[in-house]
Amino acid sequence: MGASILAIDYHLPAAVVDNTELASAFPEWSAEQLEAKTGIVTRHIAAEKECASDLAFEAASTLLARVPFDRRKVDFLLLCTQSPDYFLPTTACLLQDRLGLPVTCGALDFNLGCSGFVYGLSLAKGLIESHQASAVLLLTAETYSKFMHPLDKSVQPIFGDGAAATLIVETPETGIGELVLGTDGRGWSNLIVPTGGTRNPTVVDAAAEADSQGSCRTVNNLYMNGPEIFAFTLQAVPSVVERLLAKARLTANQIDVFVFHQANKYMLEHLRKKLGIAPEKFVISMSHCGNTVSSTIPIALRDAEANGLLKSGSKVMVVGFGVGYSWGAGLLTWR
Ligand SMILES: CC(C)(COP(=O)(O)OP(=O)(O)OC[C@H]1O[C@@H](n2cnc3c(N)ncnc32)[C@H](O)[C@@H]1OP(=O)(O)O)[C@@H](O)C(=O)NCCC(=O)NCCS
């Protein structure tokens, strides 16, 4: 008995920001340069009143309408988000009700960024293999746009809003294989929204300041130290890939498809070359939506399936990494 991904769907909000629009806000970059560096052409941005739960609801509704699976059998709802609707209650409770899931369903939020999908797989596998659940709906949903300053060129080209729904069910053979996780909280301040929690309340009328690179933000906005995140990733990702292969007693050649967190093309290409992975085995699928944080891996998996890259029996490695710092890698056998 094991746990396997039965289906994935995703939802992107309607409004789109393209590279031409960004290039007019940041004239030092052209639309072509932005695409070449980031691998992103458009990002979708949530409307003013559109929250993570709205995006997650749409993703889950698409999945439950497409897949012949009775929603009354979902017995655990996991929501990964760092932009919850409220401090409390947990947004997963709102979604249990809105999606019409049974009251016998467990539900919780967990706060992780780009490693969130891999952690979600780990939690779902644990719940299923310990007989606490038989069908887990894993939702990932983020609206980082609400945290970003419009004139912060370090984050505006990279992040987009979006949500994904992944249905994980009990199966005779396991589709979610070995997993390894990691944390280094020394990097906590390199990707952060500094205010709005209990440590530093939101500052009313906070003034925007320009940094040495010419990016503007207030203390209430998302801050990303891109070069530090880049350095952390180049160090952490190869070692987590090695740890996972050693644990599973596999070599990289035995993996059919690698789906890494879609941070940006510049960084992904550095990682791919450092690890010696062939481009045809390495998914880059973010041109239409940008870095959607915890949803990038399920979005890329869904796209790879739709494009025929993922086939039944494909051995897939997923790797998530970022804010925290937090990271994780897992092996999947595609159904
Ligand atoms: C942002 C990042 C691309 C900057 O790269 P760097 O090597 O540290 O610094 P540089 O300033 O030399 O930038 C390299 C190139 O990327 C471009 N660039 C830098 N920041 C950029 C941004 N925010 N958006 C688009 N392009 C950017 C630069 O113009 C430069 O282009 P050039 O080679 O044509 O001159 C890199 O630090 C990075 O990928 N960091 C991780 C950011 C990320 O993806 N975070 C998501 C959370 S996991």
Coordinates of N, CA, C and O in Angstrom, one line a residue, residues 1-6 69-77 104-106 123-137 167-172:
M1 N 0.8 -1.2 0.0 CA 0.0 0.0 0.0 C 0.9 1.3 0.0 O 1.9 1.3 0.7
G2 N 0.5 2.2 -0.8 CA 1.3 3.5 -0.9 C 0.4 4.6 -1.3 O -0.8 4.6 -1.2
A3 N 1.1 5.7 -1.6 CA 0.3 7.0 -2.0 C 0.8 7.4 -3.3 O 2.0 7.4 -3.6
S4 N -0.2 7.8 -4.2 CA 0.2 8.3 -5.5 C -0.6 9.5 -5.9 O -1.7 9.7 -5.5
I5 N 0.0 10.3 -6.8 CA -0.7 11.4 -7.4 C -1.7 10.9 -8.4 O -1.4 10.2 -9.3
L6 N -3.0 11.2 -8.2 CA -4.1 10.8 -9.1 C -4.2 11.9 -10.2 O -4.5 11.5 -11.4
F69 N -13.8 11.4 -9.3 CA -13.5 11.0 -7.9 C -14.5 11.7 -7.1 O -14.6 13.0 -7.1
D70 N -15.2 11.0 -6.2 CA -16.2 11.5 -5.4 C -15.6 12.4 -4.3 O -14.8 11.9 -3.4
R71 N -15.9 13.7 -4.3 CA -15.3 14.6 -3.3 C -15.6 14.2 -1.8 O -14.9 14.6 -0.9
R72 N -16.6 13.4 -1.7 CA -17.0 13.0 -0.3 C -15.9 12.0 0.3 O -15.9 11.7 1.4
K73 N -15.1 11.5 -0.6 CA -14.0 10.6 -0.2 C -12.7 11.3 0.2 O -11.8 10.7 0.7
V74 N -12.7 12.6 0.0 CA -11.5 13.4 0.4 C -11.5 13.4 1.9 O -12.4 14.0 2.5
D75 N -10.4 12.9 2.6 CA -10.5 12.9 4.0 C -9.3 13.7 4.6 O -9.1 13.7 5.9
F76 N -8.6 14.5 3.8 CA -7.6 15.4 4.3 C -7.4 16.5 3.3 O -7.2 16.2 2.1
L77 N -7.5 17.8 3.8 CA -7.2 18.9 2.9 C -5.9 19.6 3.5 O -5.9 20.0 4.7
T104 N -15.9 15.1 8.1 CA -15.0 14.1 8.6 C -13.6 14.3 8.0 O -12.7 13.5 8.3
C105 N -13.4 15.4 7.3 CA -12.1 15.7 6.6 C -11.2 16.5 7.5 O -11.6 17.5 8.1
G106 N -10.0 16.1 7.7 CA -9.0 16.9 8.4 C -8.6 18.1 7.5 O -8.7 17.9 6.3
L123 N 3.9 15.2 3.6 CA 2.8 15.1 4.6 C 1.7 14.2 4.1 O 1.2 13.3 4.9
A124 N 1.3 14.3 2.8 CA 0.2 13.5 2.3 C 0.6 12.0 2.3 O -0.2 11.1 2.7
K125 N 1.8 11.7 1.9 CA 2.3 10.3 2.0 C 2.3 9.8 3.4 O 1.8 8.6 3.6
G126 N 2.7 10.6 4.3 CA 2.7 10.2 5.7 C 1.3 9.9 6.2 O 1.0 8.9 6.9
L127 N 0.4 10.8 5.9 CA -1.0 10.6 6.3 C -1.6 9.3 5.8 O -2.3 8.6 6.4
I128 N -1.3 9.1 4.5 CA -1.9 7.9 3.8 C -1.3 6.6 4.3 O -1.9 5.6 4.7
E129 N 0.1 6.6 4.4 CA 0.7 5.4 4.7 C 0.6 5.0 6.2 O 0.8 3.9 6.6
S130 N 0.2 6.0 7.0 CA 0.0 5.7 8.4 C -1.5 5.5 8.7 O -2.0 5.5 9.8
H131 N -2.3 5.3 7.6 CA -3.8 5.0 7.7 C -4.6 6.1 8.3 O -5.7 5.9 8.8
Q132 N -4.1 7.4 8.3 CA -4.9 8.4 8.9 C -5.8 9.1 7.8 O -6.7 9.8 8.1
A133 N -5.5 8.8 6.5 CA -6.3 9.4 5.4 C -6.1 8.4 4.2 O -5.1 7.6 4.2
S134 N -7.1 8.5 3.3 CA -7.0 7.7 2.1 C -7.0 8.5 0.9 O -6.6 8.1 -0.2
A135 N -7.4 9.8 1.0 CA -7.4 10.7 -0.2 C -7.1 12.1 0.3 O -7.9 12.7 1.1
V136 N -6.0 12.7 -0.1 CA -5.5 14.0 0.4 C -5.6 15.0 -0.8 O -5.1 14.7 -1.8
L137 N -6.3 16.1 -0.5 CA -6.3 17.2 -1.5 C -5.3 18.2 -1.1 O -5.4 18.8 -0.1
L167 N -4.4 15.8 -6.2 CA -5.2 14.8 -5.5 C -4.3 13.6 -5.3 O -3.8 13.0 -6.3
I168 N -4.1 13.2 -4.1 CA -3.1 12.1 -3.7 C -4.0 11.0 -3.0 O -4.7 11.3 -2.1
V169 N -3.9 9.8 -3.6 CA -4.8 8.7 -3.1 C -4.0 7.5 -2.7 O -2.9 7.3 -3.2
E170 N -4.6 6.7 -1.9 CA -4.0 5.4 -1.5 C -4.1 4.4 -2.7 O -5.1 4.3 -3.4
T171 N -2.9 3.8 -3.0 CA -2.8 2.9 -4.1 C -2.1 1.6 -3.7 O -1.3 1.7 -2.7
P172 N -2.2 0.5 -4.4 CA -1.5 -0.7 -4.0 C 0.0 -0.5 -4.1 O 0.7 -1.0 -3.2

